[in-house]
Amino acid sequence: MYRGAERFRAIATSLVRTAGFAAVYAAAIMVGRLTVVADTRLALVWPASGVAAAWLCSRRRSRAWWVDAAALTAIAWAGNAVTGAGLALSGVLAVANLAMAVMFMWLLGRLRPTLWGGGGSRRLSSGWELGSLLGVAIVAAAVGAVIGLTGLWLITGHGSSIMLADWMARHVTGMFVIGSAGLWFGRVFAGMAARSTSPRWWWRTLDGAVRAMPGRRVGEYLAVVVGSVLAYLVGFVYDGGLPLAFPLIAVTVWAALRLCTNFVVLHNLALGGVAVLCTWCGMGPLAAVGDPYVRALVAQLFVLLITTVGLILALGRDERAELLAALTAQKEQAARHGALMDAIIDSMADGLSLVDAEGRVVLRNPAGKRLFGAAATVGEAGRRMRHLDGSPVTADALPTARALAGEKTGPVDLLVMDPDSQDTRVVRVCATPLPDGEGARRAVVLYQDVTAERRHRDQLAGFAGSVAHDLQNPLTTVEGWTEVATDALDTAGAGPGLDRARDSLGRVTRAAARMRGLITDLLVYTAARDEDLTPARVDLTDLVDDIAAARTDAAIASGEPAPRVTVGELDPVHADAAAVRQLLDNLVGNAIKYTGAGVTPQVSVTSIGLGDMVQVTVADNGIGIPAGQHEAIFDDFHRAHPGTGYTGTGLGLAICHRIATRHGGGITAHDNPGGGSRFIFTLPATDRLGALAEVAAPLILPTAPAGASRPAPTIATLAHAA
């Protein structure tokens, strides 16, 4: 029931619109027929072509648009026939009018599908769209000319080039002037009808808009209206026989440049209608043209001219206004965004600097000013930077210089001298290249003051080392007395109580062994961190052979499969021999330990030279590294295989990382393509003499691995690991 009522209402609304357009179209035909030039069959104006185009465009999406087309054809035939055009000629002219309207609708939908009437919802907004509308009108008028003038020639025998020109001018003007007005106001009326169909609501809306208009603007509207009336009175009525039509364009330009486009469209219609009416009545400069065809042609061109000029100026003004509004909105948004970014940057606890391609600091937040003072260039700030061992940082090694060269630098810890004192701070620096889109480079540099963090961490590490050292004596006592108690129980015979005692002492012995391993690793960890390095030439081949022999003897003594260690011809390095031994022994030991049950460990150690560094690879056939843990395994106390029967403290690889980074190299973990793991580390080559001056010198502050920020061991982590 409800759907039926809705459908009936929709059909009724559609019929009302069809009837309304039919009435307007019939009136337009009557107006056109009233302006037929004497002794000819052609009208001075033909607004019906424009009404027909707007009619079909507005009904484009209606399923019953064929009803509108049929009504249009019938009205055109009847209107021409009633006014004396004859039945045959009226039929031809009706078909020509329908063809023009259909062609106009189709072309507009193809060229401007987003416009109202073309299938979209926008109204005319630019000169290009207005030009498209004029082109559509010309093509549609040409189609109508082929049908209409051919029929006129066949029926009456009349035909000439001036008649063709007059036809084209009349129908192009009608479709362009009336059609543009229909498309413009059609969208407005459609939007208003969607909100309310009450005429009272429309009137209140219009009245509210007028009341909200400033008095000066109302006065200008009245001035344009009065000026237009006076200009056309002078130009067409009281012209004194003078050709005064050309100054009339001035009022069109005035309205188009100053007043709203709705008024301009109505103003163009009014002025065009007045010009045609005066010419038809024999007044004005256009009526002085003797040839009726030329008179009609000139009148149409005049109307077309003032409409085109008015709309182009008005739409161009609207387009500029929209662009300026959009630009203003973007500027305001950019200003708000910039103010927000400034507030965020200024509130940062870390320093931030923006450096241009010449090394000038163009932006620095308050935190950066506190760290570096008023330094205006990278060079000024760089002169206060030192490596952690106190050695100067060369200009090309500064993180900012590397970023300007296109390299993104990770966190690097540097010493920075305070600008107003001799105190030093440890600053973690990150620099990122920032292209500006024009080929030049800039760099964003972040500074984080980590002085307190490092000192606190160093104190904890020192405390942990001291605790580990001091725990050795009581642990030795525990182990000694446990051994004595075990020997005493062995000589006491057997019994349930004695067996339980032996089991308990075995547990104590194993716990003491684990604690001994933890303390040993902690001491090695502290030594790898804090002790001074003594770099010298180290023959890696002999060193690995010695480690492999020791590991093989240990495996045979414990009844396990002897590992197969393959050692290539290794490049010598310039490093601390004891530290490098610890590094390689940990890696080879891990490769042997983390091997599946029943599998003979196979370890391969190779090296290649990379300039002033040597890259060493230790590959195995073990159980491998779990996914996602290839970086975490170098953290303190991290165990990749907990609860799988593989014992350890989680410090072995942390020690390896510490040793490699203290020598200026690094270490990474990878999956071995043949199964197992590959550890790759770098150490200085032997020809890098003096490159390790910073390593051999005592450290001002204990260093951390480059790019790492892992905490030092604490009492809680020691207890958990034990």
XYZ file of C-alpha atoms in Angstrom:
722
model
C 0.000 0.000 0.000
C 2.764 2.369 1.008
C 4.842 1.544 -2.083
C 1.816 2.088 -4.306
C 1.212 5.530 -2.808
C 4.852 6.468 -3.265
C 4.784 5.346 -6.886
C 1.597 7.296 -7.551
C 3.141 10.387 -5.955
C 6.277 10.016 -8.122
C 4.187 9.645 -11.299
C 2.098 12.682 -10.363
C 5.199 14.776 -9.700
C 6.673 13.724 -13.040
C 3.508 14.610 -14.900
C 3.363 18.004 -13.202
C 6.923 18.754 -14.310
C 6.133 17.607 -17.840
C 3.071 19.830 -17.892
C 5.048 22.789 -16.599
C 7.736 22.413 -19.267
C 5.053 21.897 -21.907
C 3.389 25.178 -20.949
C 6.664 27.097 -21.029
C 7.617 25.476 -24.329
C 4.270 26.378 -25.897
C 4.661 29.997 -24.751
C 8.190 30.092 -26.206
C 6.889 28.859 -29.561
C 4.216 31.559 -29.565
C 6.816 34.219 -28.801
C 9.006 32.923 -31.602
C 6.167 32.849 -34.105
C 5.189 36.402 -33.174
C 8.662 37.609 -34.201
C 8.526 36.174 -37.725
C 10.237 38.618 -40.054
C 7.890 40.198 -42.596
C 7.608 38.391 -45.934
C 9.661 35.444 -44.612
C 8.945 32.243 -42.740
C 11.810 32.691 -40.248
C 11.394 34.155 -36.750
C 13.562 36.893 -35.319
C 14.150 34.779 -32.184
C 13.358 31.183 -31.306
C 13.560 30.699 -27.520
C 11.733 27.378 -27.895
C 14.962 25.630 -28.939
C 16.577 26.615 -25.629
C 13.502 25.583 -23.612
C 13.414 22.231 -25.430
C 17.118 21.589 -24.646
C 16.664 22.431 -20.962
C 13.470 20.336 -20.860
C 15.061 17.120 -22.101
C 18.247 17.665 -20.083
C 16.229 17.999 -16.896
C 14.330 14.778 -17.688
C 17.441 12.814 -18.667
C 17.143 10.336 -15.783
C 13.402 9.892 -16.040
C 12.245 6.486 -17.304
C 9.348 8.209 -19.098
C 11.468 10.771 -20.930
C 9.935 9.559 -24.186
C 6.638 11.050 -22.975
C 8.360 14.443 -22.735
C 9.863 13.961 -26.215
C 6.471 13.126 -27.653
C 4.870 16.120 -25.924
C 7.635 18.385 -27.213
C 7.111 17.206 -30.784
C 3.349 17.549 -30.603
C 3.476 21.057 -29.167
C 6.044 22.184 -31.768
C 3.912 20.812 -34.616
C 0.698 22.322 -33.273
C 2.266 25.689 -32.438
C 3.751 26.145 -35.901
C 0.605 24.925 -37.597
C -1.675 27.263 -35.648
C 0.491 30.275 -36.478
C 0.302 29.656 -40.226
C 3.352 27.545 -41.009
C 1.318 24.794 -42.694
C 0.922 21.201 -41.600
C 3.815 19.736 -43.605
C 6.272 22.482 -42.740
C 5.154 22.421 -39.099
C 5.886 18.696 -38.970
C 9.379 19.217 -40.403
C 10.102 22.039 -37.965
C 8.816 19.920 -35.059
C 11.150 17.057 -35.993
C 14.036 19.537 -36.360
C 13.343 20.972 -32.888
C 13.236 17.481 -31.361
C 16.482 16.494 -33.117
C 18.222 19.621 -31.804
C 17.046 19.011 -28.236
C 18.062 15.325 -28.308
C 21.480 16.135 -29.805
C 22.031 18.861 -27.202
C 21.156 16.456 -24.380
C 23.359 13.648 -25.743
C 26.420 15.816 -26.448
C 26.209 17.538 -23.076
C 26.138 14.148 -21.352
C 29.173 13.006 -23.337
C 31.282 16.151 -22.937
C 30.243 17.403 -19.479
C 28.719 14.450 -17.590
C 29.260 16.106 -14.206
C 27.099 19.143 -14.974
C 23.468 19.319 -13.957
C 21.578 18.307 -17.079
C 24.525 16.288 -18.340
C 24.064 13.550 -15.756
C 25.790 15.142 -12.753
C 24.894 17.691 -10.122
C 27.318 20.594 -10.714
C 26.437 23.843 -12.369
C 28.570 25.827 -14.800
C 31.759 26.932 -13.083
C 34.358 27.907 -15.703
C 34.846 29.465 -19.098
C 35.874 26.072 -20.540
C 32.516 24.584 -19.589
C 30.745 27.601 -21.082
C 32.714 27.080 -24.306
C 31.663 23.414 -24.321
C 28.037 24.502 -23.966
C 28.404 26.867 -26.937
C 29.966 24.097 -29.030
C 27.134 21.712 -28.122
C 24.602 24.357 -29.178
C 26.363 24.886 -32.549
C 26.420 21.147 -33.350
C 22.806 20.706 -32.292
C 21.731 23.708 -34.387
C 23.583 22.270 -37.393
C 21.680 18.978 -37.033
C 18.428 20.907 -36.886
C 19.435 22.973 -39.941
C 19.976 19.858 -42.020
C 16.446 18.673 -41.215
C 14.601 21.993 -41.043
C 16.097 23.851 -43.998
C 16.016 20.764 -46.203
C 12.319 20.362 -45.458
C 11.733 24.096 -46.028
C 13.441 23.916 -49.423
C 11.508 20.829 -50.463
C 8.160 22.301 -49.409
C 8.507 25.977 -50.375
C 11.446 26.026 -52.766
C 13.173 28.721 -50.678
C 16.739 28.362 -49.479
C 19.923 30.416 -49.290
C 23.134 30.823 -47.364
C 21.741 33.798 -45.453
C 18.825 31.659 -44.342
C 21.290 29.028 -43.103
C 23.249 31.688 -41.216
C 20.049 33.081 -39.734
C 18.895 29.585 -38.690
C 22.198 28.838 -37.014
C 22.342 32.192 -35.223
C 18.744 31.976 -34.046
C 18.923 28.437 -32.662
C 22.474 28.675 -31.310
C 21.437 31.828 -29.455
C 18.246 30.217 -28.188
C 19.957 27.050 -26.931
C 22.957 28.887 -25.546
C 21.133 31.731 -23.805
C 18.017 29.886 -22.636
C 19.876 26.595 -22.182
C 22.618 28.094 -20.014
C 20.002 29.842 -17.879
C 17.993 26.630 -17.598
C 21.037 24.564 -16.614
C 22.100 27.229 -14.113
C 18.783 27.676 -12.353
C 17.692 24.074 -12.868
C 20.249 22.912 -10.323
C 19.131 25.642 -7.910
C 15.445 24.744 -8.255
C 16.191 21.024 -7.974
C 18.075 21.593 -4.726
C 15.335 23.818 -3.306
C 12.632 21.329 -4.331
C 14.531 18.553 -2.561
C 14.359 20.570 0.689
C 10.863 21.985 0.444
C 8.192 22.431 -2.189
C 6.492 25.274 -0.327
C 6.519 28.631 -2.175
C 6.463 30.312 1.232
C 9.735 28.589 2.142
C 11.282 29.792 -1.130
C 10.129 33.318 -0.441
C 11.516 33.265 3.128
C 14.837 32.028 1.818
C 15.049 34.788 -0.783
C 13.894 37.424 1.699
C 16.488 36.268 4.233
C 19.259 36.464 1.637
C 18.241 40.024 0.683
C 18.010 41.147 4.301
C 21.450 39.687 5.041
C 22.980 41.627 2.158
C 24.910 44.799 3.080
C 23.194 48.065 2.179
C 26.010 49.096 -0.141
C 25.563 45.866 -2.143
C 21.790 46.415 -2.413
C 22.487 49.919 -3.665
C 24.842 48.542 -6.316
C 22.192 46.089 -7.530
C 19.706 48.956 -7.853
C 22.310 51.081 -9.614
C 22.960 48.313 -12.184
C 19.225 47.917 -12.814
C 18.671 51.679 -13.212
C 21.804 52.034 -15.321
C 20.709 49.185 -17.604
C 17.277 50.735 -18.111
C 18.771 54.142 -18.916
C 21.411 52.669 -21.216
C 18.857 50.713 -23.245
C 16.486 53.665 -23.399
C 19.297 55.759 -24.836
C 20.578 52.994 -27.083
C 17.269 51.716 -28.504
C 14.503 54.271 -27.843
C 16.016 57.755 -27.701
C 19.033 57.079 -29.863
C 18.481 59.951 -32.251
C 19.356 57.721 -35.170
C 22.851 57.140 -33.840
C 24.390 53.622 -33.563
C 24.593 53.610 -29.767
C 24.288 49.845 -29.194
C 27.973 49.176 -28.463
C 28.117 51.114 -25.119
C 25.353 48.851 -23.832
C 27.916 46.128 -23.213
C 29.273 48.304 -20.386
C 26.346 47.522 -18.075
C 26.791 43.797 -18.803
C 30.455 44.001 -17.838
C 29.598 46.005 -14.712
C 27.081 43.400 -13.546
C 29.363 40.457 -14.397
C 32.345 41.858 -12.493
C 30.512 43.006 -9.376
C 27.276 41.082 -8.806
C 26.339 37.459 -8.169
C 26.095 35.078 -11.117
C 22.393 34.385 -10.529
C 21.693 38.077 -11.145
C 24.035 38.097 -14.158
C 22.122 35.243 -15.826
C 18.795 37.009 -15.288
C 20.331 40.327 -16.384
C 21.530 38.752 -19.646
C 18.081 37.320 -20.342
C 16.420 40.658 -19.665
C 18.821 42.689 -21.801
C 18.631 40.193 -24.670
C 14.841 40.224 -24.543
C 14.727 44.045 -24.544
C 17.102 44.226 -27.521
C 15.022 41.747 -29.554
C 11.735 43.430 -28.572
C 12.986 46.888 -29.579
C 14.308 45.552 -32.869
C 11.000 43.781 -33.588
C 9.176 47.051 -32.857
C 11.437 48.903 -35.265
C 13.404 50.831 -32.633
C 17.098 51.039 -32.115
C 20.183 50.710 -34.304
C 19.505 47.056 -35.174
C 16.107 47.891 -36.687
C 17.822 50.179 -39.207
C 19.212 47.156 -41.065
C 17.154 46.881 -44.258
C 17.501 43.204 -45.101
C 15.203 41.269 -42.704
C 17.488 38.227 -42.700
C 20.551 40.316 -41.881
C 18.518 42.198 -39.248
C 17.546 38.944 -37.548
C 21.148 37.678 -37.789
C 22.603 40.858 -36.244
C 20.017 40.842 -33.436
C 20.873 37.238 -32.564
C 24.608 37.951 -32.592
C 24.076 40.939 -30.285
C 22.161 38.805 -27.764
C 24.755 36.041 -28.059
C 27.568 38.546 -27.492
C 26.213 40.132 -24.316
C 25.325 36.700 -22.880
C 28.767 35.260 -23.614
C 30.623 38.284 -22.260
C 28.510 38.402 -19.104
C 28.811 34.680 -18.329
C 32.533 34.433 -19.093
C 33.327 37.363 -16.806
C 31.012 36.136 -14.042
C 32.238 32.527 -14.146
C 35.857 33.650 -14.314
C 35.293 35.851 -11.270
C 33.618 32.975 -9.410
C 36.465 30.628 -10.332
C 39.047 33.079 -9.049
C 37.054 33.593 -5.867
C 36.884 29.827 -5.266
C 40.607 29.460 -5.897
C 41.370 32.331 -3.529
C 39.077 30.829 -0.892
C 40.736 27.438 -1.281
C 44.193 29.041 -1.127
C 43.213 31.012 1.967
C 41.870 27.863 3.620
C 45.068 25.992 2.758
C 47.174 28.832 4.132
C 45.170 28.882 7.341
C 45.428 25.103 7.660
C 49.150 25.256 6.954
C 49.518 28.004 9.552
C 47.632 25.931 12.135
C 49.651 22.852 11.235
C 52.875 24.840 11.423
C 51.930 26.288 14.816
C 51.114 22.790 16.069
C 54.414 21.422 14.767
C 56.298 24.313 16.357
C 54.586 23.635 19.685
C 55.407 19.912 19.457
C 59.032 20.529 18.474
C 59.504 23.172 21.154
C 58.077 20.850 23.802
C 60.421 17.979 22.906
C 62.940 16.990 25.545
C 65.325 15.888 22.788
C 67.154 18.386 20.643
C 66.190 18.798 16.985
C 67.953 20.695 14.225
C 67.245 21.229 10.543
C 70.394 21.792 8.493
C 70.519 23.010 4.883
C 72.877 21.818 2.148
C 75.537 24.398 3.136
C 75.590 23.155 6.710
C 73.655 26.111 8.138
C 71.254 25.434 10.979
C 67.901 26.819 9.810
C 65.816 25.440 12.678
C 66.650 24.395 16.230
C 64.302 23.757 19.116
C 64.956 24.945 22.692
C 66.401 21.571 23.742
C 68.906 21.770 20.897
C 69.869 25.302 21.919
C 70.517 24.115 25.466
C 72.891 21.450 24.135
C 74.707 23.476 21.475
C 74.034 27.099 22.339
C 73.744 29.536 19.443
C 75.910 27.573 16.978
C 74.749 28.635 13.514
C 76.531 25.983 11.445
C 77.341 22.303 11.674
C 81.051 23.144 11.848
C 80.616 25.240 15.000
C 78.689 22.464 16.728
C 81.047 19.785 15.421
C 84.075 21.426 17.031
C 82.568 20.615 20.426
C 81.965 16.941 19.573
C 84.334 14.116 20.514
C 84.309 10.375 20.299
C 83.688 8.642 23.601
C 87.447 8.151 24.017
C 87.996 11.923 23.714
C 89.394 11.949 20.169
C 87.999 14.623 17.799
C 85.318 13.792 15.225
C 86.412 14.632 11.687
C 84.143 16.899 9.659
C 83.146 14.207 7.155
C 82.427 11.713 9.965
C 79.860 13.942 11.654
C 76.380 12.370 11.484
C 75.034 15.601 9.948
C 77.654 15.586 7.168
C 76.882 11.947 6.402
C 73.163 12.712 6.248
C 73.767 15.633 3.868
C 75.697 13.167 1.693
C 72.566 10.995 1.521
C 73.394 8.452 4.239
C 70.971 7.802 7.069
C 72.964 7.428 10.294
C 71.665 5.423 13.223
C 72.136 6.322 16.880
C 75.743 7.335 17.550
C 76.926 8.281 21.041
C 79.284 11.264 21.140
C 80.782 13.513 23.799
C 79.666 17.150 23.581
C 81.395 19.996 25.384
C 78.964 22.385 27.051
C 79.129 25.802 25.341
C 79.483 27.705 28.640
C 81.756 25.329 30.574
C 84.265 22.499 30.264
C 81.735 19.863 31.307
C 80.922 17.104 28.862
C 77.725 15.340 28.049
C 77.064 12.085 26.236
C 74.644 12.768 23.382
C 73.034 10.163 21.160
C 72.827 11.575 17.615
C 70.573 10.430 14.750
C 70.652 12.155 11.345
C 68.299 11.607 8.399
C 68.577 13.109 4.888
C 65.609 15.246 3.874
C 65.378 16.066 0.127
C 63.581 19.345 -0.553
C 62.109 18.301 -3.915
C 64.389 20.601 -5.932
C 67.546 18.495 -5.923
C 69.063 20.060 -2.794
C 69.509 18.098 0.422
C 68.758 18.954 3.972
C 69.157 16.925 7.129
C 67.072 16.442 10.245
C 69.239 15.768 13.297
C 67.981 14.502 16.670
C 70.029 14.830 19.855
C 69.258 12.880 23.016
C 71.150 13.615 26.209
C 71.992 10.163 27.649
C 74.614 11.298 30.174
C 72.624 10.375 33.276
C 71.457 7.122 31.732
C 74.975 6.005 30.830
C 76.439 6.983 34.176
C 73.686 5.119 35.997
C 74.189 2.110 33.761
C 77.955 2.194 34.251
C 77.500 2.334 38.004
C 75.209 -0.686 37.878
C 77.644 -2.555 35.636
C 80.531 -1.789 37.988
C 78.448 -2.866 40.945
C 77.490 -6.107 39.181
C 81.143 -6.800 38.369
C 82.148 -6.195 41.971
C 79.370 -8.444 43.234
C 80.373 -11.173 40.787
C 83.991 -10.937 41.923
C 83.065 -10.963 45.624
C 80.759 -13.977 45.168
C 83.639 -16.181 44.081
C 85.014 -16.707 47.626
C 81.753 -17.889 49.252
C 81.009 -19.960 46.168
C 84.402 -21.638 46.419
C 83.644 -22.405 50.075
C 80.251 -23.883 49.139
C 81.810 -26.034 46.444
C 84.619 -27.210 48.769
C 82.378 -28.201 51.645
C 79.912 -29.831 49.237
C 82.771 -31.978 47.915
C 83.828 -32.917 51.468
C 80.247 -33.865 52.398
C 79.888 -35.944 49.263
C 83.124 -37.850 49.988
C 81.970 -38.482 53.574
C 78.648 -39.864 52.370
C 80.394 -42.131 49.875
C 82.350 -43.794 52.729
C 79.262 -44.115 54.919
C 77.671 -46.957 52.980
C 74.066 -47.047 51.774
C 70.614 -46.352 53.119
C 67.455 -44.367 52.261
C 68.552 -41.350 54.238
C 72.028 -41.393 52.762
C 70.637 -41.639 49.205
C 68.454 -38.579 49.777
C 71.462 -36.715 51.176
C 73.568 -37.652 48.149
C 70.774 -36.471 45.802
C 70.488 -33.166 47.660
C 74.242 -32.604 47.539
C 74.177 -33.378 43.807
C 71.582 -30.653 43.325
C 73.719 -28.230 45.342
C 76.750 -29.147 43.233
C 74.893 -28.518 39.953
C 73.492 -25.212 41.223
C 76.978 -24.133 42.303
C 78.295 -25.030 38.842
C 75.620 -22.929 37.186
C 76.414 -20.052 39.528
C 80.129 -20.472 38.786
C 79.375 -20.206 35.049
C 77.248 -17.106 35.613
C 79.912 -15.394 37.700
C 82.574 -16.276 35.147
C 80.486 -14.866 32.307
C 79.752 -11.713 34.312
C 83.426 -11.147 34.927
C 84.191 -11.720 31.242
C 81.316 -9.387 30.326
C 82.662 -6.668 32.624
C 86.182 -7.160 31.281
C 84.922 -6.956 27.698
C 83.152 -3.744 28.620
C 85.589 -1.875 30.805
C 89.136 -3.185 30.512
C 91.572 -1.359 28.268
C 92.293 -3.085 24.979
C 95.808 -3.733 23.768
C 95.541 -4.110 19.992
C 98.258 -6.008 18.161
C 98.572 -8.307 15.174
C 96.505 -11.467 15.764
C 96.840 -14.540 13.537
C 93.262 -15.783 13.384
C 94.192 -19.091 11.719
C 96.415 -20.201 14.598
C 93.944 -18.864 17.136
C 90.975 -20.782 15.682
C 93.059 -23.957 15.315
C 93.962 -23.772 19.004
C 90.305 -23.188 19.997
C 89.153 -26.080 17.782
C 91.736 -28.455 19.311
C 90.650 -27.534 22.833
C 86.963 -28.014 21.991
C 87.676 -31.373 20.328
C 89.607 -32.641 23.360
C 86.786 -31.542 25.671
C 84.171 -33.346 23.539
C 86.174 -36.583 23.445
C 86.799 -36.426 27.206
C 83.051 -36.089 27.862
C 82.148 -38.927 25.478
C 80.452 -36.666 22.900
C 81.001 -36.686 19.104
C 84.141 -34.841 18.117
C 83.236 -31.657 16.202
C 84.530 -31.106 12.678
C 85.956 -27.597 12.536
C 87.008 -26.375 9.087
C 89.334 -23.395 9.177
C 90.188 -21.523 6.014
C 93.166 -19.242 5.482
C 92.051 -16.412 7.750
C 93.234 -12.824 7.374
C 95.120 -11.458 10.369
C 93.531 -8.644 12.367
C 94.738 -5.777 14.499
C 92.956 -6.325 17.812
C 93.280 -7.376 21.453
C 94.301 -11.059 21.357
C 92.557 -12.093 24.587
C 89.318 -10.390 23.580
C 89.342 -11.935 20.097
C 89.995 -15.382 21.610
C 86.989 -14.905 23.878
C 84.872 -13.811 20.877
C 85.784 -16.796 18.692
C 85.661 -19.297 21.555
C 82.114 -18.209 22.390
C 80.969 -18.530 18.770
C 82.639 -21.922 18.181
C 81.410 -23.177 21.549
C 77.839 -22.130 20.764
C 78.058 -23.790 17.340
C 79.073 -27.069 18.994
C 76.617 -26.844 21.897
C 73.493 -25.912 19.928
C 73.514 -29.023 17.703
C 70.686 -31.524 17.415
C 70.859 -34.889 19.178
C 72.876 -37.466 17.267
C 74.299 -34.877 14.879
C 78.040 -34.388 14.560
C 78.806 -30.648 14.913
C 80.296 -29.113 11.781
C 81.765 -25.633 12.046
C 83.289 -23.540 9.265
C 85.364 -20.392 9.891
C 86.249 -18.188 6.885
C 87.222 -14.574 6.293
C 87.421 -11.940 3.560
C 89.063 -8.528 3.480
C 86.804 -5.463 3.226
C 89.143 -2.512 2.883
C 90.410 -1.629 6.332
C 88.257 -4.312 7.967
C 88.266 -8.114 8.004
C 84.930 -9.926 7.863
C 84.887 -13.304 9.614
C 82.066 -15.831 9.169
C 81.369 -18.690 11.590
C 78.821 -21.126 10.104
C 77.388 -24.283 11.687
C 74.841 -27.061 11.153
C 73.070 -26.529 14.466
C 69.430 -26.005 15.393
C 69.412 -22.422 14.123
C 67.930 -19.227 15.521
C 64.170 -18.821 16.060
C 62.472 -16.378 13.704
C 62.457 -12.782 14.904
C 65.360 -13.251 17.367
C 68.341 -12.573 15.100
C 68.942 -9.211 16.780
C 67.589 -9.953 20.266
C 70.107 -12.757 20.855
C 72.804 -10.106 21.412
C 70.891 -8.603 24.332
C 72.118 -9.262 27.881
C 70.728 -12.481 29.386
C 68.655 -13.280 26.302
C 68.283 -16.999 25.625
C 66.899 -18.052 22.263
C 66.066 -21.634 23.337
C 64.824 -21.565 26.936
C 63.438 -24.780 28.384
C 64.971 -27.017 25.675
C 67.775 -28.568 27.726
C 70.486 -26.242 26.427
C 72.151 -24.577 29.421
C 73.601 -21.071 29.418
C 73.490 -17.641 31.021
C 72.510 -15.595 27.951
C 75.710 -13.507 28.130
C 77.889 -15.277 25.569
C 76.650 -13.428 22.483
C 76.348 -10.168 24.436
C 80.082 -10.517 25.183
C 80.762 -11.152 21.478
C 78.784 -8.037 20.560
C 80.654 -5.988 23.137
C 84.075 -7.115 21.911
C 83.300 -6.541 18.217
C 81.839 -3.066 18.735
C 84.651 -1.965 21.036
C 87.056 -2.744 18.208
C 85.060 -0.533 15.835
C 83.322 -3.439 14.095
C 80.031 -5.216 14.481
C 78.376 -8.616 14.528
C 75.183 -9.978 12.988
C 73.368 -13.315 12.964
C 71.804 -15.025 9.933
C 70.279 -18.327 8.942
C 72.674 -20.721 7.220
C 71.275 -21.714 3.800
C 72.255 -25.332 4.438
C 70.680 -25.354 7.899
C 72.011 -23.905 11.137
C 73.332 -20.399 11.742
C 75.932 -17.966 10.416
C 77.549 -15.313 12.591
C 79.414 -12.561 10.760
C 81.631 -10.081 12.597
C 84.192 -7.499 11.526
C 87.502 -6.479 13.079
C 90.172 -3.997 11.964
C 92.716 -5.274 9.448
C 96.403 -5.289 10.334
C 97.162 -2.441 7.904
C 94.810 -0.179 9.831
C 97.619 1.002 12.108
C 96.527 3.898 14.243
C 92.867 3.362 13.412
C 92.455 1.854 16.843
C 94.019 4.671 18.800
C 90.613 5.274 20.247
C 90.367 1.594 21.270
C 93.762 1.412 22.967
C 93.207 4.621 24.931
C 91.392 4.515 28.274
C 87.727 5.360 27.924
C 86.373 8.504 29.558
C 83.002 6.842 29.894
C 82.350 3.138 29.328
C 80.908 2.692 25.860
C 77.876 0.804 24.696
C 77.511 -1.081 21.412
C 76.666 1.236 18.544
C 72.986 1.412 18.068
C 72.260 -0.420 21.331
C 70.478 0.873 24.394
C 70.246 -2.302 26.468
C 70.432 -1.960 30.277
C 73.334 -3.203 32.360
C 72.916 -6.306 34.546
C 71.104 -5.682 37.789
C 70.807 -7.719 40.985
C 67.338 -8.860 39.849
C 68.601 -10.122 36.484
C 71.565 -11.808 38.157
C 69.301 -13.635 40.552
C 66.940 -14.642 37.710
C 69.812 -15.944 35.572
C 71.280 -17.882 38.524
